[in-house]
mmCIF file of the C-alpha atoms, coordinates in Angstrom:
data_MODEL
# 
_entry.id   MODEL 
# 
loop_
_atom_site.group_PDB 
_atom_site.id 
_atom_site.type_symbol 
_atom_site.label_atom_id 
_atom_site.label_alt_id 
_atom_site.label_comp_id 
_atom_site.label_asym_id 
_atom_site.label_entity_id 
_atom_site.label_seq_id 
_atom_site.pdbx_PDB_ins_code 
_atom_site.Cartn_x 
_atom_site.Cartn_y 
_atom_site.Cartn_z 
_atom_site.occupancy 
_atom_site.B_iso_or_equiv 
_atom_site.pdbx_formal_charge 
_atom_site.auth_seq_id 
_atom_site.auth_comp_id 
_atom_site.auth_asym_id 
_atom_site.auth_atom_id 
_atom_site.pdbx_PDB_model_num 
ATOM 1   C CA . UNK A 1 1   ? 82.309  143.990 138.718 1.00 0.00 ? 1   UNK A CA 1 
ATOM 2   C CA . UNK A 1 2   ? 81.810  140.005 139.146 1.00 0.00 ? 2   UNK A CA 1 
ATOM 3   C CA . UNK A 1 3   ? 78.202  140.499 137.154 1.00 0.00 ? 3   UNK A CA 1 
ATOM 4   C CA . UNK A 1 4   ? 80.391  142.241 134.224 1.00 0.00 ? 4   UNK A CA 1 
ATOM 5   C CA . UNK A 1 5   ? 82.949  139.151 134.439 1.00 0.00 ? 5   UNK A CA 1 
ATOM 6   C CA . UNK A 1 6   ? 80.118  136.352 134.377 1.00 0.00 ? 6   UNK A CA 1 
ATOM 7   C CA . UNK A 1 7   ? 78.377  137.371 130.993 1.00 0.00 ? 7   UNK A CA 1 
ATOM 8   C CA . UNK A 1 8   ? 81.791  137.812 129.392 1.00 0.00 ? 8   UNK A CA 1 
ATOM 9   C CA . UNK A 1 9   ? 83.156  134.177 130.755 1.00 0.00 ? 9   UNK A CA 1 
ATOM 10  C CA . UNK A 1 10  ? 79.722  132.846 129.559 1.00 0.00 ? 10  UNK A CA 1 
ATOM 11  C CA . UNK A 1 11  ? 80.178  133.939 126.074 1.00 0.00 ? 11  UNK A CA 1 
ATOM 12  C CA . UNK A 1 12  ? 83.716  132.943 126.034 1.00 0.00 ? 12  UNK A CA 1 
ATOM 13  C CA . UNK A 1 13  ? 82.508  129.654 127.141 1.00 0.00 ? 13  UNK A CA 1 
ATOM 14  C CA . UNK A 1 14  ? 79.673  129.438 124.433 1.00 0.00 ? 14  UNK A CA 1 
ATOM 15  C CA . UNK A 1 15  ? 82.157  130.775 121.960 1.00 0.00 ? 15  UNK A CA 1 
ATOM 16  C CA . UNK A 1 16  ? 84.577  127.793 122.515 1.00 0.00 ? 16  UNK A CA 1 
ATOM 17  C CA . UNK A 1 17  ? 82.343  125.012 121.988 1.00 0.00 ? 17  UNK A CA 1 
ATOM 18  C CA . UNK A 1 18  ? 81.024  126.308 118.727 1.00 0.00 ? 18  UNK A CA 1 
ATOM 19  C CA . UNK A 1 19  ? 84.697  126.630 117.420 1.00 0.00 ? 19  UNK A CA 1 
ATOM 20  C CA . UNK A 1 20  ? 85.289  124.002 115.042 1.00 0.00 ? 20  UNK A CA 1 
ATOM 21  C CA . UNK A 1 21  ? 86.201  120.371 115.822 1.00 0.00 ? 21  UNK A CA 1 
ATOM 22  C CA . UNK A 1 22  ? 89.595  119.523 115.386 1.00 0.00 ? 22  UNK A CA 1 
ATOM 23  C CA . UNK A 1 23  ? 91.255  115.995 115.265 1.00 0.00 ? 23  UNK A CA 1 
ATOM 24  C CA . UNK A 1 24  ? 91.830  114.214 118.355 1.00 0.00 ? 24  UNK A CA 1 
ATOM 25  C CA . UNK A 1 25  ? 95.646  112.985 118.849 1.00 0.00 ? 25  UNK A CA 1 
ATOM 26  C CA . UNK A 1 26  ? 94.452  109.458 118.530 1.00 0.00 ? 26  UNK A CA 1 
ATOM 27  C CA . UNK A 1 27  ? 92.947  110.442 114.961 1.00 0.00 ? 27  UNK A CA 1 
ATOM 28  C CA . UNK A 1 28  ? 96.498  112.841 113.877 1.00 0.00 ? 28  UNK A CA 1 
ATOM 29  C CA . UNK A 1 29  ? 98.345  109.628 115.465 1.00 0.00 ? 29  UNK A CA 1 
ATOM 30  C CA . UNK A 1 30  ? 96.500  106.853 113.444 1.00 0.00 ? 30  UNK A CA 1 
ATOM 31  C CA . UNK A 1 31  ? 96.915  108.900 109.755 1.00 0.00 ? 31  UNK A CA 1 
ATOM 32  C CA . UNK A 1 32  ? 100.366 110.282 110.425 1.00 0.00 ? 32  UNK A CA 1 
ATOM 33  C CA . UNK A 1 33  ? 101.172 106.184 111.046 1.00 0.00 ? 33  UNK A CA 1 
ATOM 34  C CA . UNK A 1 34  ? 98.732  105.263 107.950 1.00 0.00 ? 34  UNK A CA 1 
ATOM 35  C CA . UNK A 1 35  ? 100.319 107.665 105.533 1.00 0.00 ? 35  UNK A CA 1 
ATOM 36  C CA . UNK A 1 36  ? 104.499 107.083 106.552 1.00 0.00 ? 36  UNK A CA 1 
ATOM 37  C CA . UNK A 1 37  ? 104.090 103.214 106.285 1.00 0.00 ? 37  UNK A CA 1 
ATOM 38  C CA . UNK A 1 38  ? 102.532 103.275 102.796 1.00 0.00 ? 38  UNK A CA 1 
ATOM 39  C CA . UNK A 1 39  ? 105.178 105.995 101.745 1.00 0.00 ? 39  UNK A CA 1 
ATOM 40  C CA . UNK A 1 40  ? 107.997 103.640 103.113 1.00 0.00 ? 40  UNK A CA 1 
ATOM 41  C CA . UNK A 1 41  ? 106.522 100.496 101.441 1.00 0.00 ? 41  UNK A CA 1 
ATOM 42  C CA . UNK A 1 42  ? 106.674 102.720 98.160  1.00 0.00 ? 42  UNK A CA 1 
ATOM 43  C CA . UNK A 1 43  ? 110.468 103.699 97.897  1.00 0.00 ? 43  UNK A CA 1 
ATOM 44  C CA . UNK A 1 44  ? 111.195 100.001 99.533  1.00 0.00 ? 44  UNK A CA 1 
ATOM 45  C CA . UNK A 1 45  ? 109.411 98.638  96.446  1.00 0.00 ? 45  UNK A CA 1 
ATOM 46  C CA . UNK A 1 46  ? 111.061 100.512 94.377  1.00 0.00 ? 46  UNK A CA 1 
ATOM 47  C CA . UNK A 1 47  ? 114.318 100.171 95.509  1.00 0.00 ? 47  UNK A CA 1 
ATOM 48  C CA . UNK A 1 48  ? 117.339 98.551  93.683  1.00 0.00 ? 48  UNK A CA 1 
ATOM 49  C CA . UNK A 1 49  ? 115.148 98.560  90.773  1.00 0.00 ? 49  UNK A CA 1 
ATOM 50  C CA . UNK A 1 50  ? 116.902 98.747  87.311  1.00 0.00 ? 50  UNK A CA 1 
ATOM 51  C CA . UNK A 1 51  ? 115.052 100.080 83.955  1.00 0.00 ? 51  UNK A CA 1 
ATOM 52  C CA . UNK A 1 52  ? 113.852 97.069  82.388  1.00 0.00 ? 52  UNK A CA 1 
ATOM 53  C CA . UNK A 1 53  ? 112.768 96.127  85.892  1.00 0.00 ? 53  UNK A CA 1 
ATOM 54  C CA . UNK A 1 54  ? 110.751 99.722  86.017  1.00 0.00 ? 54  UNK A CA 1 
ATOM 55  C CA . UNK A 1 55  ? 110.137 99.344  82.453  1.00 0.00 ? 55  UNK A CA 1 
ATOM 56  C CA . UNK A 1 56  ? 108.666 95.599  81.920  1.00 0.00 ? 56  UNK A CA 1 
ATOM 57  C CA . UNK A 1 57  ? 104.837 94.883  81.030  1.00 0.00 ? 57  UNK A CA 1 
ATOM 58  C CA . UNK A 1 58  ? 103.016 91.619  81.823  1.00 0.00 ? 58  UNK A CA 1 
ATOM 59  C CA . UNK A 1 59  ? 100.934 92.456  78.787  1.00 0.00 ? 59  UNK A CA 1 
ATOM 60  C CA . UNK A 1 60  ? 100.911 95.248  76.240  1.00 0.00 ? 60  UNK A CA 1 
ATOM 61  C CA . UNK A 1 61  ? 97.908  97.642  77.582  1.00 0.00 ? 61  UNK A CA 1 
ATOM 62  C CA . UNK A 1 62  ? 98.913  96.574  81.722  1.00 0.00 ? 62  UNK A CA 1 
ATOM 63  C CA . UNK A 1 63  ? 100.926 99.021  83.586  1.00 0.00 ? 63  UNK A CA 1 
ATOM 64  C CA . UNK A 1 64  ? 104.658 98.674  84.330  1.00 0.00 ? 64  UNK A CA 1 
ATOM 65  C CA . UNK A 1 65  ? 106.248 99.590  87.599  1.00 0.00 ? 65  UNK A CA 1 
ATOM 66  C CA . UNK A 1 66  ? 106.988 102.743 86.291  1.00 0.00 ? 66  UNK A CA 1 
ATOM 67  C CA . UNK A 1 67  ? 103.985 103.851 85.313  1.00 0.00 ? 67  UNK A CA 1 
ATOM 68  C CA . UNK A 1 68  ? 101.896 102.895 88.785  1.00 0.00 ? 68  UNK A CA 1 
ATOM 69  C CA . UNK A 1 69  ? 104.767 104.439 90.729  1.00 0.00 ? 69  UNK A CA 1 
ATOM 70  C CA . UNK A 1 70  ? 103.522 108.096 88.056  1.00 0.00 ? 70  UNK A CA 1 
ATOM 71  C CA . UNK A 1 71  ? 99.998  107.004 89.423  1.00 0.00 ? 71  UNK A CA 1 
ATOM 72  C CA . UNK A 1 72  ? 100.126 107.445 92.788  1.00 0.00 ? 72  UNK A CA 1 
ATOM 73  C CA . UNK A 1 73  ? 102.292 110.297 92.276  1.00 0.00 ? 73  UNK A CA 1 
ATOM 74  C CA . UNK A 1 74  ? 99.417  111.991 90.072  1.00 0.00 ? 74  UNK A CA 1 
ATOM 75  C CA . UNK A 1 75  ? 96.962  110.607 92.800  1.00 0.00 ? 75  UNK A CA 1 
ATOM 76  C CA . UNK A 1 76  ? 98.711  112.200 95.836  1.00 0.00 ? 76  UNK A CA 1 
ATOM 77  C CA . UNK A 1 77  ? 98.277  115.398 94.092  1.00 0.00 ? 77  UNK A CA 1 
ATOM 78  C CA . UNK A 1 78  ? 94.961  114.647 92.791  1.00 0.00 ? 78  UNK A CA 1 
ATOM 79  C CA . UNK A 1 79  ? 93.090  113.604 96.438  1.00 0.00 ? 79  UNK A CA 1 
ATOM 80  C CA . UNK A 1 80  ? 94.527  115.572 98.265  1.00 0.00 ? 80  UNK A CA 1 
ATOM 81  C CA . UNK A 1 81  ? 93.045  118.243 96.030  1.00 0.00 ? 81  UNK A CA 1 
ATOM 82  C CA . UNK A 1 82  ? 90.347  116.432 96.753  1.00 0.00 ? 82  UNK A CA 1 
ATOM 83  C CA . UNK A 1 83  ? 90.742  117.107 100.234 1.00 0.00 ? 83  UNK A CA 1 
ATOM 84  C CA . UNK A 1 84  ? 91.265  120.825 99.894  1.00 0.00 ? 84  UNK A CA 1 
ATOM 85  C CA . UNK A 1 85  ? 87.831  121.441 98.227  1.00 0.00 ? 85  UNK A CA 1 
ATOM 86  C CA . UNK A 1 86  ? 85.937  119.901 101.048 1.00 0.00 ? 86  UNK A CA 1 
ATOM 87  C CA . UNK A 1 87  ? 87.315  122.907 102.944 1.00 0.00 ? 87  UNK A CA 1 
ATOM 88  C CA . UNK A 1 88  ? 85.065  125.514 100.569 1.00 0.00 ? 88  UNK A CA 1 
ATOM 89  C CA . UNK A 1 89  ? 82.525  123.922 102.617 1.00 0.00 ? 89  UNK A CA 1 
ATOM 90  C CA . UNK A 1 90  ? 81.228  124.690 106.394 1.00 0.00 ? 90  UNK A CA 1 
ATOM 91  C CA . UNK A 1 91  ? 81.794  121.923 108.842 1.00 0.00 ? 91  UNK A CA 1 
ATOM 92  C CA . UNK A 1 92  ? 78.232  120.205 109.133 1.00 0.00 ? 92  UNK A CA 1 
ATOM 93  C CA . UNK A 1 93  ? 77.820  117.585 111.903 1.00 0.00 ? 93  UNK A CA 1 
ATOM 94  C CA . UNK A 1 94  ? 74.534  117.122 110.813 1.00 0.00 ? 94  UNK A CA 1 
ATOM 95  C CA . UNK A 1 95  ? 75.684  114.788 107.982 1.00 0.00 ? 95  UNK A CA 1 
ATOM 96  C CA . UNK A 1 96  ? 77.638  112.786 109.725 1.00 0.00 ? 96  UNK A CA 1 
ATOM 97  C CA . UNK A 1 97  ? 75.180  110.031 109.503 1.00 0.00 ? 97  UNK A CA 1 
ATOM 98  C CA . UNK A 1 98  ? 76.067  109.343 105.885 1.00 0.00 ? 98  UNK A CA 1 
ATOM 99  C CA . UNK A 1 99  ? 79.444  108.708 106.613 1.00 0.00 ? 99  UNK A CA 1 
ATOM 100 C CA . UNK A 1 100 ? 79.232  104.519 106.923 1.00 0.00 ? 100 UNK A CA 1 
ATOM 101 C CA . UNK A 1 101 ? 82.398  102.951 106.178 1.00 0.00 ? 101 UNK A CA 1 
ATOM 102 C CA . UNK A 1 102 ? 85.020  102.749 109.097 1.00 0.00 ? 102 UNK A CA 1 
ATOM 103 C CA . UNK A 1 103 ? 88.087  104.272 108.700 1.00 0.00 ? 103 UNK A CA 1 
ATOM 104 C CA . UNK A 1 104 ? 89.637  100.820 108.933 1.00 0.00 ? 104 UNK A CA 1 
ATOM 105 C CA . UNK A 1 105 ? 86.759  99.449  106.620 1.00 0.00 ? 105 UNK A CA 1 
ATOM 106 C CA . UNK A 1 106 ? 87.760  102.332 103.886 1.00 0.00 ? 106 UNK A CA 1 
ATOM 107 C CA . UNK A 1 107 ? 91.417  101.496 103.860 1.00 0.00 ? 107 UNK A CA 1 
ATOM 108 C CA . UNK A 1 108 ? 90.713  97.885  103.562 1.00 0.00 ? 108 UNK A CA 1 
ATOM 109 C CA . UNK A 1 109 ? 88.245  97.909  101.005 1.00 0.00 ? 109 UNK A CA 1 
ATOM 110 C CA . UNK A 1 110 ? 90.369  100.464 98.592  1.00 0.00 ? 110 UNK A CA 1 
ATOM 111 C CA . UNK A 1 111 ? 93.535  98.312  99.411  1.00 0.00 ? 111 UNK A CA 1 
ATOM 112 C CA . UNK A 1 112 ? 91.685  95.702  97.795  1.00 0.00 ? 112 UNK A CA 1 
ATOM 113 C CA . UNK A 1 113 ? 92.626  94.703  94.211  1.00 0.00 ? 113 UNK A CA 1 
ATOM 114 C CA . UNK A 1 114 ? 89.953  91.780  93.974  1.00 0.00 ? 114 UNK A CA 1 
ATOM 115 C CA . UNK A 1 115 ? 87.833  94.731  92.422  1.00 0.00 ? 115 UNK A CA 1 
ATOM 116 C CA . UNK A 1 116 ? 89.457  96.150  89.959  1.00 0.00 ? 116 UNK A CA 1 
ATOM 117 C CA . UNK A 1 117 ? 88.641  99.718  88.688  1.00 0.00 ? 117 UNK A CA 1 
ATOM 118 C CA . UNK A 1 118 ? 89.697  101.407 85.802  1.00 0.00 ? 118 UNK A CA 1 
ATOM 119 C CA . UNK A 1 119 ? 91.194  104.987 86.180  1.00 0.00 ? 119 UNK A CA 1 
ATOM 120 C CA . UNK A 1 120 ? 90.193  107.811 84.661  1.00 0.00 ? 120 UNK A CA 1 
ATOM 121 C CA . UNK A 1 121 ? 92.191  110.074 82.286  1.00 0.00 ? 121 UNK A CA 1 
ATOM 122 C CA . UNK A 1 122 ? 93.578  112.470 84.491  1.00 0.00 ? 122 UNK A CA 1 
ATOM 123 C CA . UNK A 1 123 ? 95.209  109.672 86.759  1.00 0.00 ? 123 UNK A CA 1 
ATOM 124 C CA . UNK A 1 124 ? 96.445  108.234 83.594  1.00 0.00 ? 124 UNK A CA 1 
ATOM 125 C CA . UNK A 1 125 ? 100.377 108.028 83.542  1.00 0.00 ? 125 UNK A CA 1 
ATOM 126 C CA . UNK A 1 126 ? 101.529 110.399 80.726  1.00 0.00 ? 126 UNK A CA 1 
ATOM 127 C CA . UNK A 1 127 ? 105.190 110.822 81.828  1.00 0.00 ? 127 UNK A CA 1 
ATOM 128 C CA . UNK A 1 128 ? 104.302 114.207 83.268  1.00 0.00 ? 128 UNK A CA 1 
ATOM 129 C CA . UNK A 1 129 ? 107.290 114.510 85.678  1.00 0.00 ? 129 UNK A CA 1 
ATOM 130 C CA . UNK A 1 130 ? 109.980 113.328 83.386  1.00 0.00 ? 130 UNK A CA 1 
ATOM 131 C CA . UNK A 1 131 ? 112.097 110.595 84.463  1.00 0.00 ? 131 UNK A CA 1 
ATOM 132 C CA . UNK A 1 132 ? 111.445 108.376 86.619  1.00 0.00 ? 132 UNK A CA 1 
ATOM 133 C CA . UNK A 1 133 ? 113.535 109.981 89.339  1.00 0.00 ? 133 UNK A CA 1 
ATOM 134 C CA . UNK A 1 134 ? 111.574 113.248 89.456  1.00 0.00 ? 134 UNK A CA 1 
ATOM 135 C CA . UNK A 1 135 ? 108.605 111.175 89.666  1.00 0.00 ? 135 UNK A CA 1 
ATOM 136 C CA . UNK A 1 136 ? 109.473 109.622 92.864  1.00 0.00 ? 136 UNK A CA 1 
ATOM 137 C CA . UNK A 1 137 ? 111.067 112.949 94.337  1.00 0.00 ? 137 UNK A CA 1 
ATOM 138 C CA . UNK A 1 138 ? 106.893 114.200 93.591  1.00 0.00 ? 138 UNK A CA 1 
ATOM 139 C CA . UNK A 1 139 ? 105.675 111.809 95.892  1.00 0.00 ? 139 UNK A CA 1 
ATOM 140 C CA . UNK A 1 140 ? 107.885 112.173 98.301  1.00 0.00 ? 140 UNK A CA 1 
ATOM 141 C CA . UNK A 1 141 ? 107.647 115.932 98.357  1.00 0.00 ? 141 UNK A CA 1 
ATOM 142 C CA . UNK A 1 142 ? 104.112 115.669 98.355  1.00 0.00 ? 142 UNK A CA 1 
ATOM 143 C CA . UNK A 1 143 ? 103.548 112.862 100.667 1.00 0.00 ? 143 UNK A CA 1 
ATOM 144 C CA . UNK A 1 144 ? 106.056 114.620 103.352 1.00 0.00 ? 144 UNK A CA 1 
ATOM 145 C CA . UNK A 1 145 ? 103.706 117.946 103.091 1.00 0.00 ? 145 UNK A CA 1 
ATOM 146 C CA . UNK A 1 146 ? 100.754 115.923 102.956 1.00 0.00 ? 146 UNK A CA 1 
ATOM 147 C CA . UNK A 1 147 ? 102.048 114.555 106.600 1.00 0.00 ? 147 UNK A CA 1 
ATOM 148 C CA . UNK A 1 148 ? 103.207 117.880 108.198 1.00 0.00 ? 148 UNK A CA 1 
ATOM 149 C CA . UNK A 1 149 ? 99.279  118.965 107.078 1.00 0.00 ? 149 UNK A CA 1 
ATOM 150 C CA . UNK A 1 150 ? 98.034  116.036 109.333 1.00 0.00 ? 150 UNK A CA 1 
ATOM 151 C CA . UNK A 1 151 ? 100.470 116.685 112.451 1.00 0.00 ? 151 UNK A CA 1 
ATOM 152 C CA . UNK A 1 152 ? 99.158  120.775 112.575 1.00 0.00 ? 152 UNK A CA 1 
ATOM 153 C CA . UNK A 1 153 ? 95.933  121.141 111.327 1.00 0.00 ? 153 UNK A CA 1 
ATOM 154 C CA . UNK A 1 154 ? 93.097  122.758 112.734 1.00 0.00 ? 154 UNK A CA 1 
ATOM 155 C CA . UNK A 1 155 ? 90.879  122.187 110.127 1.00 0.00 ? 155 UNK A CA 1 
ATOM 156 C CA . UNK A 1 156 ? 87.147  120.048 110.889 1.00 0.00 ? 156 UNK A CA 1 
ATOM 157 C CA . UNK A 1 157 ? 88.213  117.335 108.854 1.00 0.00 ? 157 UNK A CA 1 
ATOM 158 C CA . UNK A 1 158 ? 84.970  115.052 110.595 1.00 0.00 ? 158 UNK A CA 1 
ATOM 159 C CA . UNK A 1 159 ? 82.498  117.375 109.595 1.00 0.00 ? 159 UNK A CA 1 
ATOM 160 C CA . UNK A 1 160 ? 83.323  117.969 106.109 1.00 0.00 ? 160 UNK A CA 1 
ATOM 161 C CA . UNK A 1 161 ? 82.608  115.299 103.569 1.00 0.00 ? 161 UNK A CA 1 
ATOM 162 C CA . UNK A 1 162 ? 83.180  114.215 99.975  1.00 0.00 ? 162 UNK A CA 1 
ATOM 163 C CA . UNK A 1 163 ? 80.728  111.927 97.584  1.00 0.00 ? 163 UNK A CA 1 
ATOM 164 C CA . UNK A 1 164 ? 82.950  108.705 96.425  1.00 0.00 ? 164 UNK A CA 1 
ATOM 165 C CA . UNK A 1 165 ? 81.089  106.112 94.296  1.00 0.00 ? 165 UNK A CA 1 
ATOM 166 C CA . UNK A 1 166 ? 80.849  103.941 97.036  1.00 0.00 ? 166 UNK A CA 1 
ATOM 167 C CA . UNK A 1 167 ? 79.665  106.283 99.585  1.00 0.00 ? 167 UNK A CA 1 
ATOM 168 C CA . UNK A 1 168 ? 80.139  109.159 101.666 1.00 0.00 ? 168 UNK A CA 1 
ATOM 169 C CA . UNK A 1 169 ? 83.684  109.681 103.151 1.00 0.00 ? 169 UNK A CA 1 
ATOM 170 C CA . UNK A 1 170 ? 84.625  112.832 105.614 1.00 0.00 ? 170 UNK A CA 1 
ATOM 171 C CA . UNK A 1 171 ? 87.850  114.757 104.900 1.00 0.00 ? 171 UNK A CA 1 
ATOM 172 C CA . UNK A 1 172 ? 89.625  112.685 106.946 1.00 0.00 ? 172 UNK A CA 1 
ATOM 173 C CA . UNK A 1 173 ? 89.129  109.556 105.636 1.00 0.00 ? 173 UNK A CA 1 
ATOM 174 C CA . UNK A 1 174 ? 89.965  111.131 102.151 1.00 0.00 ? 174 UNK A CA 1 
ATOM 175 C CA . UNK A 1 175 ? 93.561  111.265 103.953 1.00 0.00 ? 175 UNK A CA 1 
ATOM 176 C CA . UNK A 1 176 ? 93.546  107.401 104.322 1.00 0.00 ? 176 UNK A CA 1 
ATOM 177 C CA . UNK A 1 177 ? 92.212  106.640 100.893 1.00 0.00 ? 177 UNK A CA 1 
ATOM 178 C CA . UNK A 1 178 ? 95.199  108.268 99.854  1.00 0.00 ? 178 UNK A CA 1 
ATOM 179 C CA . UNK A 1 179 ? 97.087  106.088 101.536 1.00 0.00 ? 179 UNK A CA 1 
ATOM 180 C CA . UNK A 1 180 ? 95.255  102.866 100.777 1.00 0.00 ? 180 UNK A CA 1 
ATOM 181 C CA . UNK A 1 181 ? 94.830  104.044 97.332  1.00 0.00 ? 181 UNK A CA 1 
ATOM 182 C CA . UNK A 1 182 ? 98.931  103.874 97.308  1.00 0.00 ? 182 UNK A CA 1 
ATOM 183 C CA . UNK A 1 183 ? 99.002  100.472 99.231  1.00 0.00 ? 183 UNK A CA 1 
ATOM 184 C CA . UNK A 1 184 ? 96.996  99.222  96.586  1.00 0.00 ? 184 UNK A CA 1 
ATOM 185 C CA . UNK A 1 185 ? 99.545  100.155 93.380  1.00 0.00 ? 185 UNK A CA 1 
ATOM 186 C CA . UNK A 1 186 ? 102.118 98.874  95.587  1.00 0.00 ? 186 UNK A CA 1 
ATOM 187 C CA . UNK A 1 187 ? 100.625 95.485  95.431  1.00 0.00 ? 187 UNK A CA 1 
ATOM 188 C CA . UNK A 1 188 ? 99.722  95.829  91.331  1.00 0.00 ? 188 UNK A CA 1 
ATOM 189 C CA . UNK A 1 189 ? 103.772 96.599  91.245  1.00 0.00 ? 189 UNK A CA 1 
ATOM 190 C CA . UNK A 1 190 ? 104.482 93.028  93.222  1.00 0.00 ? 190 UNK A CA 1 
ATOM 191 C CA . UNK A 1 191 ? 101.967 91.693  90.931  1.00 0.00 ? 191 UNK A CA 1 
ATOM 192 C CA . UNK A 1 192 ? 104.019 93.066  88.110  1.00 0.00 ? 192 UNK A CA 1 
ATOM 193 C CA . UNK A 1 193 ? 107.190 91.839  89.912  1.00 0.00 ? 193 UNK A CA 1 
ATOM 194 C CA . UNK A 1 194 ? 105.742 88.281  90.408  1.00 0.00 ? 194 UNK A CA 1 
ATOM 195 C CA . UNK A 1 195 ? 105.034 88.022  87.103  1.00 0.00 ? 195 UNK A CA 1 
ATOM 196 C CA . UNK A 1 196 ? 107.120 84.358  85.476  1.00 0.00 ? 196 UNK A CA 1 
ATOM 197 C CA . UNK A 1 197 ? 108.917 86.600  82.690  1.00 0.00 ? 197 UNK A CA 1 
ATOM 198 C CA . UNK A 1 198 ? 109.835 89.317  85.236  1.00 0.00 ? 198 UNK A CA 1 
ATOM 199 C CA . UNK A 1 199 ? 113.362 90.539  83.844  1.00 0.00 ? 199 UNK A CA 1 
ATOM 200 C CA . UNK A 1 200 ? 115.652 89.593  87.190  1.00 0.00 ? 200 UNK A CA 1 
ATOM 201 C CA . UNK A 1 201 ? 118.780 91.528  86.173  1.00 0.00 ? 201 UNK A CA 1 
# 
C-alpha cells in the first residue's frame, strides 16, 4: 500500500510546484496600498470643486480639471484592459529578464511630468460619461473592482508581460502604472489649479 501512496504524493508534489505563481502578500499588500492612495488623492483633488473651477483652461488646447479627471477615468478602463490581455498569454518565467525597471522605479518615472507625452486618441477626453459626476462615479467603480482584483487573484501576474515604449513591464507592474499614471494627472490638475488666473470662487 505505502509504494501506491509514494508515487501518488510524488506527483502531487511535482504537480504543486508547476502550478502557477501567485502574488506574495507583500506584493497584494504594496498595490492594494499603491492603488487606494492615488484613488483618495483623486476625489480629495477634486473635492469642493465648483464648474468654472472644473471647467477653467490655462490655455486654449491644455486640459481643464475636468477633462484629466475623464482621462484617468478612460485610462483605468483602458490599462487595465491592458492587463487582461496579458492573461491570453502562458505565464513564462523565462522572460523575466526583460523586465528592468523596479516597481518603485516604474511608478516614479510615469509619475513624472518633467517628460511630457502626448496621449493618443482613444485616451482623449470626449465627454463619454456625461457629466462630470458620472465620470467620477467610473473611476471609482472601476478603481474599487480594480482593487478587489488585486486582494483575490490567483492569476501569474510576474510571469506575464506587456511591451511599453520604454520597456518591458510584467502584469503586475501594469497595476502600478495605473496608479502612477493617475498620480501623474493629479499633479497636471494642481498645475491647472496653481495656475495665477485660476477662478477661486
Amino acid at each position: 500500500m505505502k509504494k501506491v501512496i509514494l508515487p501518488v504524493v510524488l506527483l502531487a508534489v511535482m504537480a504543486f510546484g508547476v502550478v502557477k505563481s501567485t502574488l506574495t502578500d507583500a506584493e497584494r499588500e504594496f498595490a492594494v496600498k499603491e492603488l487606494t492612495k492615488s484613488h483618495d488623492h483623486f476625489l480629495n483633488t477634486l473635492e469642493g470643486l465648483n464648474e468654472a473651477q472644473l471647467n477653467y483652461k490655462i490655455t486654449d488646447d491644455s486640459w481643464s480639471i475636468a477633462e484629466c479627471a475623464e482621462h484617468i477615468a478612460i485610462s483605468e478602463n483602458m490599462i487595465f484592459g491592458m492587463l487582461q490581455g496579458t492573461l491570453a498569454n502562458e505565464p513564462d518565467p523565462s522572460k523575466r529578464g526583460e523586465v528592468k525597471v523596479s516597481d518603485e522605479g516604474l511608478i516614479a518615472m510615469i509619475e513624472d511630468r518633467s517628460n511630457k507625452v502626448k496621449t493618443s486618441e482613444p485616451f482623449e477626453p470626449s465627454g463619454k460619461y456625461g457629466s462630470f459626476e458620472e465620470t467620477v462615479e467610473e473611476f471609482k467603480t472601476r478603481r474599487n473592482e480594480h482593487i478587489e482584483y488585486v486582494k483575490s487573484t490567483q492569476d501569474d501576474l510576474r510571469n506575464r508581460y506587456q511591451q511599453l515604449p520604454f520597456g518591458t513591464v510584467d502584469a503586475y507592474q501594469i497595476l502600478l502604472f495605473m496608479s502612477g499614471h493617475t498620480e501623474r494627472h493629479i499633479k497636471q490638475m494642481e498645475e491647472v489649479m496653481d495656475d495665477e488666473d485660476f477662478p477661486m470662487d
